[in-house]
Short mmCIF file of C-alpha atoms in Angstrom, two decimals:
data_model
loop_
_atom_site.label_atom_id
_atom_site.label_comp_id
_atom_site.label_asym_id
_atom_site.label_seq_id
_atom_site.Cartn_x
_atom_site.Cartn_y
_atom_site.Cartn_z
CA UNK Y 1 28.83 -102.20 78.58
CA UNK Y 2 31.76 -103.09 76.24
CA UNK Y 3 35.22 -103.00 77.39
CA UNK Y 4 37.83 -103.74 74.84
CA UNK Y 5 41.94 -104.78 75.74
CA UNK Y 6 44.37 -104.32 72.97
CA UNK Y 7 47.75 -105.08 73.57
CA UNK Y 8 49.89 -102.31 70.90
CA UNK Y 9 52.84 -104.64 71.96
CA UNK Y 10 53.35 -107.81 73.50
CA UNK Y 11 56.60 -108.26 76.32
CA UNK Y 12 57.43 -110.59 79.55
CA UNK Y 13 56.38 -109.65 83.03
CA UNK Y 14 55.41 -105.65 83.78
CA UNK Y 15 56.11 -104.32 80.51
CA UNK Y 16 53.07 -106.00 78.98
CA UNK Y 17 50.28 -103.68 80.60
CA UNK Y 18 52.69 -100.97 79.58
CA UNK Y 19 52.22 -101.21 76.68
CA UNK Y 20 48.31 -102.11 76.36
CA UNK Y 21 45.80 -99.68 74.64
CA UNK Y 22 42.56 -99.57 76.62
CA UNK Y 23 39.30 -98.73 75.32
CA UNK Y 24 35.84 -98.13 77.20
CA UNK Y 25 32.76 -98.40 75.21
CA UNK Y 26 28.45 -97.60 77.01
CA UNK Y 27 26.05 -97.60 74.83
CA UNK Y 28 22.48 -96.83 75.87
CA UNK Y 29 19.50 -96.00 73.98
CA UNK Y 30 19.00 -96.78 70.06
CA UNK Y 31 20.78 -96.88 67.04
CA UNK Y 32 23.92 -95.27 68.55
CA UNK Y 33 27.00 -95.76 66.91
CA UNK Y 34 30.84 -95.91 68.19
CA UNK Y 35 34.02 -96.35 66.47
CA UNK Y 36 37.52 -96.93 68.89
CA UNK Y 37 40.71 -97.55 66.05
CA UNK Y 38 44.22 -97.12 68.80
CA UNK Y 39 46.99 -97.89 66.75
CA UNK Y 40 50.33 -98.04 68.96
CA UNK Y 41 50.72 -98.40 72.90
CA UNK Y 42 49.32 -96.87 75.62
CA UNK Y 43 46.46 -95.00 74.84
CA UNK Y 44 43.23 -94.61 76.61
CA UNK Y 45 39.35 -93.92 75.33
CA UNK Y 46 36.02 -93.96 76.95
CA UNK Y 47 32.61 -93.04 74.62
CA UNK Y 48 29.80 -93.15 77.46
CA UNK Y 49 26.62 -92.29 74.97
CA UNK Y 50 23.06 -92.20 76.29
CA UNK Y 51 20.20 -91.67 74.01
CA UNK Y 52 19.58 -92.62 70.46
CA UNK Y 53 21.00 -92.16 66.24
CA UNK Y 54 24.16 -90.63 68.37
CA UNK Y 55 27.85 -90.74 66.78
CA UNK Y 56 31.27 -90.88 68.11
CA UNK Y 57 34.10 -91.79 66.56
CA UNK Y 58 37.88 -92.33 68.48
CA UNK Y 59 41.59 -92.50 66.10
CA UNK Y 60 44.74 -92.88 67.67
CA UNK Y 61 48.39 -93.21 66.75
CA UNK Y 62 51.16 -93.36 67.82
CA UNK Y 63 51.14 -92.99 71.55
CA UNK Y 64 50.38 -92.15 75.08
CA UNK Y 65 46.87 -89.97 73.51
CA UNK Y 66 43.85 -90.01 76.24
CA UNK Y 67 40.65 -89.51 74.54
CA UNK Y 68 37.15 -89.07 76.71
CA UNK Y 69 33.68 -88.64 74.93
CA UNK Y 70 30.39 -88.46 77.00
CA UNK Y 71 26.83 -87.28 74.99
CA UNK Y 72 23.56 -87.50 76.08
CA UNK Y 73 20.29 -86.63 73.94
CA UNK Y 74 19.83 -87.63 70.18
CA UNK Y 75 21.65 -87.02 66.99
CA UNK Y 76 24.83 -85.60 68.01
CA UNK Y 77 27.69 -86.45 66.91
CA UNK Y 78 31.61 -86.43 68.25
CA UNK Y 79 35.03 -86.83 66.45
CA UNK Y 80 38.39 -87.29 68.11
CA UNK Y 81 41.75 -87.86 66.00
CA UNK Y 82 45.06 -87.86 67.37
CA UNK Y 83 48.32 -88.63 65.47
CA UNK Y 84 45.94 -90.54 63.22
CA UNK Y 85 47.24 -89.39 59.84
CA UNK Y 86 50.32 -87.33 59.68
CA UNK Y 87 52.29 -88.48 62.64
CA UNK Y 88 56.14 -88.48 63.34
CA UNK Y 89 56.41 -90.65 66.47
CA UNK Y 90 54.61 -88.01 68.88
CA UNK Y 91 51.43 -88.23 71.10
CA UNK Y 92 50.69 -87.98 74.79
CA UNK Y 93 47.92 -85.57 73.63
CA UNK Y 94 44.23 -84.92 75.66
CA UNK Y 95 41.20 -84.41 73.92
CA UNK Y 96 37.38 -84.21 75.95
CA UNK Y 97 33.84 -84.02 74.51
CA UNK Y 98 30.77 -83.23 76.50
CA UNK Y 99 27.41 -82.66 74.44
CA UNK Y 100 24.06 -82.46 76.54
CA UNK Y 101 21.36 -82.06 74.19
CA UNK Y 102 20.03 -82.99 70.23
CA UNK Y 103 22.34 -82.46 66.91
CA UNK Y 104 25.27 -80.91 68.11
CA UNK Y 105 28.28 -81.74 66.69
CA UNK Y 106 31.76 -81.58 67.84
CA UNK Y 107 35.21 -82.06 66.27
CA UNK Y 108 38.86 -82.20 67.80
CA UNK Y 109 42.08 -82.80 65.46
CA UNK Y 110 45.21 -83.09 67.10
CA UNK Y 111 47.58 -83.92 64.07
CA UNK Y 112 50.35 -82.30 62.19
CA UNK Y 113 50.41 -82.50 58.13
CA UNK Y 114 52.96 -79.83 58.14
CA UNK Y 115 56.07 -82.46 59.95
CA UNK Y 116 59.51 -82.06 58.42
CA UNK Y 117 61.89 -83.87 60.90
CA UNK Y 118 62.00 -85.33 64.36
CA UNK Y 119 61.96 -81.69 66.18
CA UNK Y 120 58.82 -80.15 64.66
CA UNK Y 121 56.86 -83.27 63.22
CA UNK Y 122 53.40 -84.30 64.51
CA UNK Y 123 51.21 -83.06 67.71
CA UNK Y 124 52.35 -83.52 70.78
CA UNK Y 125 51.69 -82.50 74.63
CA UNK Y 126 48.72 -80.64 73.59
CA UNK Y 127 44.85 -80.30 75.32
CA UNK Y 128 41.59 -79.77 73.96
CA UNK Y 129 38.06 -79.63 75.56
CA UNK Y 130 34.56 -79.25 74.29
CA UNK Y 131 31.41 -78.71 76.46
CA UNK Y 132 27.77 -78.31 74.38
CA UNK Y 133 24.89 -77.80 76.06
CA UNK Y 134 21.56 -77.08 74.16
CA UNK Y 135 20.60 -78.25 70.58
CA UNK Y 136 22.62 -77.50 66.99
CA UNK Y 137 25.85 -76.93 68.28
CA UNK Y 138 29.41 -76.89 66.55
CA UNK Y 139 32.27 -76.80 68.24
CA UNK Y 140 36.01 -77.65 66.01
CA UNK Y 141 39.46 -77.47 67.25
CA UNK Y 142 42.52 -78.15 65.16
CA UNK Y 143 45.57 -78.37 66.92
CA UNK Y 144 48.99 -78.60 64.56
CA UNK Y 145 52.81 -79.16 65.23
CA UNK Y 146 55.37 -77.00 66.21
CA UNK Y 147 58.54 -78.00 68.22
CA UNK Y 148 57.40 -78.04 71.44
CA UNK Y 149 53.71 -78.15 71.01
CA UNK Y 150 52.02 -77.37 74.11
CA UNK Y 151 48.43 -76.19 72.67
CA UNK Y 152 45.29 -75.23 75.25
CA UNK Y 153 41.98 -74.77 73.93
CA UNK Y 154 38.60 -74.79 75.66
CA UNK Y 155 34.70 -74.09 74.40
CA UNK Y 156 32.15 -74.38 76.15
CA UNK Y 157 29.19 -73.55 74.26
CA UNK Y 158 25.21 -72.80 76.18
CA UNK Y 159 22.28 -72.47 74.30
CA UNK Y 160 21.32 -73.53 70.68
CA UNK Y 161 22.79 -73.16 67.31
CA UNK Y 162 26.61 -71.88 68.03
CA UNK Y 163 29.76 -72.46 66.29
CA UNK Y 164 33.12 -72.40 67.95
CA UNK Y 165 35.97 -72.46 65.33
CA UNK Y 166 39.79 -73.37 66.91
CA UNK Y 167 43.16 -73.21 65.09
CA UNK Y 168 46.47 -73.46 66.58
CA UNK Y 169 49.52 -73.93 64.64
CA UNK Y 170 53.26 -74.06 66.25
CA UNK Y 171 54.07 -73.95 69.84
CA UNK Y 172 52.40 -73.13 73.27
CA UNK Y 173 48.87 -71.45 71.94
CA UNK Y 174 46.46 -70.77 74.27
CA UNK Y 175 42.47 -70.20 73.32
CA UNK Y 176 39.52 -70.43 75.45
CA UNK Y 177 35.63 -69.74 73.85
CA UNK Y 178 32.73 -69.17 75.96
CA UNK Y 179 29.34 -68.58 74.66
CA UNK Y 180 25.80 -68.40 75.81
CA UNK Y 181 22.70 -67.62 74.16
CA UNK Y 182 21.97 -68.46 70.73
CA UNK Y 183 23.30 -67.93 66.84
CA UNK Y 184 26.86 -66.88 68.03
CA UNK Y 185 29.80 -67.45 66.14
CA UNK Y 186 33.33 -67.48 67.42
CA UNK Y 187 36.63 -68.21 65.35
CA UNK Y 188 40.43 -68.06 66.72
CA UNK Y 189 43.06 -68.74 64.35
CA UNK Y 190 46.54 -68.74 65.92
CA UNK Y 191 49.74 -69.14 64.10
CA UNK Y 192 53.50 -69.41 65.40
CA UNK Y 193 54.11 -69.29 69.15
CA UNK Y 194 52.67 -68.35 72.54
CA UNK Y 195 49.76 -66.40 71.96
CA UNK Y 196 46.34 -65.97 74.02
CA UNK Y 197 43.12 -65.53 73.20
CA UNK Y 198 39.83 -65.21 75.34
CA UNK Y 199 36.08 -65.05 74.03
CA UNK Y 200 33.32 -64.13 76.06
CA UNK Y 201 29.45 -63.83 74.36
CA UNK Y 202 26.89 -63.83 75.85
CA UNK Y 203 23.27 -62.92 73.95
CA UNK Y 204 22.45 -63.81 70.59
CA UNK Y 205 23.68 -63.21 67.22
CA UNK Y 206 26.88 -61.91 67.54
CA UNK Y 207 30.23 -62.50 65.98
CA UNK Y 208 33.78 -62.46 67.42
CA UNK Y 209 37.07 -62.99 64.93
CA UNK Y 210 40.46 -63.09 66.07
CA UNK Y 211 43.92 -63.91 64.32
CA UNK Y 212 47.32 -63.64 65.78
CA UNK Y 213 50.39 -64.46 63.78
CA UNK Y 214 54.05 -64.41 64.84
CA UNK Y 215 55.25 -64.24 68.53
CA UNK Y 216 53.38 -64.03 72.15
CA UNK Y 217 50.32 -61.77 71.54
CA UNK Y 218 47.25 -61.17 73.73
CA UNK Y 219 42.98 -60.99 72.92
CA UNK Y 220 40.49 -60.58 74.80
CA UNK Y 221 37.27 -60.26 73.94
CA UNK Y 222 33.77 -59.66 75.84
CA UNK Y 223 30.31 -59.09 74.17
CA UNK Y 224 27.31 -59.02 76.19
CA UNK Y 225 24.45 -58.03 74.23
CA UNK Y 226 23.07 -58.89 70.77
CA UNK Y 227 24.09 -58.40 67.10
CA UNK Y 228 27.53 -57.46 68.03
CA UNK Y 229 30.43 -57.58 66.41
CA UNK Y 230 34.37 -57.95 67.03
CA UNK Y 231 37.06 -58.43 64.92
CA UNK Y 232 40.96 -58.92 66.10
CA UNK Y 233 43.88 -58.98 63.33
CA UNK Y 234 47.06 -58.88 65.64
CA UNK Y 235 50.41 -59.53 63.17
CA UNK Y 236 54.56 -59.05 64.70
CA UNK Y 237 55.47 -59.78 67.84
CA UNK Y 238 53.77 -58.93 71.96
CA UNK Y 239 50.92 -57.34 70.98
CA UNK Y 240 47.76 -56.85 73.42
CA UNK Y 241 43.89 -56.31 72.46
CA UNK Y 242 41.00 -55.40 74.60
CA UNK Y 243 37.39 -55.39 73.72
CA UNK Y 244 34.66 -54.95 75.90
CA UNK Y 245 30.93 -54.36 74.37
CA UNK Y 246 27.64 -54.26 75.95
CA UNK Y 247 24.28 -53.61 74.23
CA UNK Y 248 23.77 -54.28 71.07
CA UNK Y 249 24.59 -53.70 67.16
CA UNK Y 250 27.85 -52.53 68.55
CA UNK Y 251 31.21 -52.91 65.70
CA UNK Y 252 34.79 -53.42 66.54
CA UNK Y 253 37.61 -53.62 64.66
CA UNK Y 254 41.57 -53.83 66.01
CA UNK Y 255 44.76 -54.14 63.30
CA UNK Y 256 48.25 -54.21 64.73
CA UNK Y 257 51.23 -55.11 63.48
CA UNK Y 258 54.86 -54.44 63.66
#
């Protein structure tokens, strides 16, 4: 076990361990790999990896970002970035990986390239969480600025060979992806403010879209079945979608704007 102290910024009496970066590094098994790079003050990461050829890779900036990655099997691998690239000064973001199981691969970004000024620049007060279980997973979420920030996203993915697909721009979106079975494909894409979105699959094979633009709209989507399909456009402002399919081959389509 490797534990790592980095002090972001060295002061008298109680404001040094304010200001310390801490980093928690297990390694077990063979050929595993783990990269921690914390650049400012008091940020937090923990990679616990058991198994063998696994990846993980923690990058933080600025400050006050909590980062937790935990994988057990062989061959996955797990990114975390937080105010790494495009940062204004913001953090105190929370990003979580679990993979169980072989080559599954998960991705959070929590970073802004779209900052202009000190009231919408960089992520901030956001939350992501991953959970794979199974083999061949992929699982992204991409979480982008907006004045008040405030993103919540959540897959958890069951089975073998999923993909989970997150994007949140502005302020206060709110996504959660849950799949079981095998060879089903989610993607949310939320842009603006205050929007929802729930995905539900169970089976195999099927296929859920959904995008919401502008102000405070609502998805949900279930599928239980296989080979189904569901697709969301929701453009304006307070819309609200509802899609519920069971059995199989079934097609959905939903377009509202105003």
């Amino acid at each position: 076990k490797k534990v790592i102290f980095c002090a972001g910024a060295l002061m008298f009496g109680a404001m040094t361990f304010a200001q310390q970066n801490v980093s928690d590094v297990d390694q077990n098994g063979n050929s595993n790999k783990s990269s921690v790079n914390q650049v400012g003050t008091m940020h937090r990461a923990s990679v616990d990896t058991d198994g063998d050829r696994n990846n993980a890779s923690v990058d933080q900036g600025t400050l006050d970002n909590k980062a937790w990655i935990k994988q057990v099997g062989n061959d996955n691998r797990a990114t975390i970035g937080q105010n790494d690239e495009h940062s204004s000064l913001t953090g105190n973001n929370w990003a979580k990986q679990t993979q169980i199981g072989n080559s599954n691969r998960a991705s959070i970004d929590q970073d802004s390239p779209f900052g202009s000024g000190a009231n919408d620049a960089g992520t901030t007060n956001s939350r992501a969480e991953q959970v794979q279980r199974g083999n061949s997973n992929i699982a992204t979420i991409v979480q982008q600025n907006g004045k008040q920030n405030g993103h919540r996203s959540s897959q958890t993915q069951i089975g073998n060979s999923n993909n989970a697909n997150d994007l949140q721009k502005g302020s206060n979106q709110k996504s959660t992806t849950l799949q079981r079975g095998d060879r089903n494909s989610s993607s949310v894409t939320q842009n603006s403010w205050g929007h929802f979105s729930d995905v539900l699959q169970r089976g195999n094979d099927n296929r859920s879209t959904v995008y919401q633009n502008g102000g405070e709209h609502v998805s949900r989507v279930s599928s239980v079945g296989n080979n189904n399909r569901s697709n969301v456009m929701q453009n304006g402002s307070a819309h609200n979608s509802m899609v519920n399919q069971v059995g199989n081959s079934n097609i959905s389509t939903v377009s509202q704007m105003n």
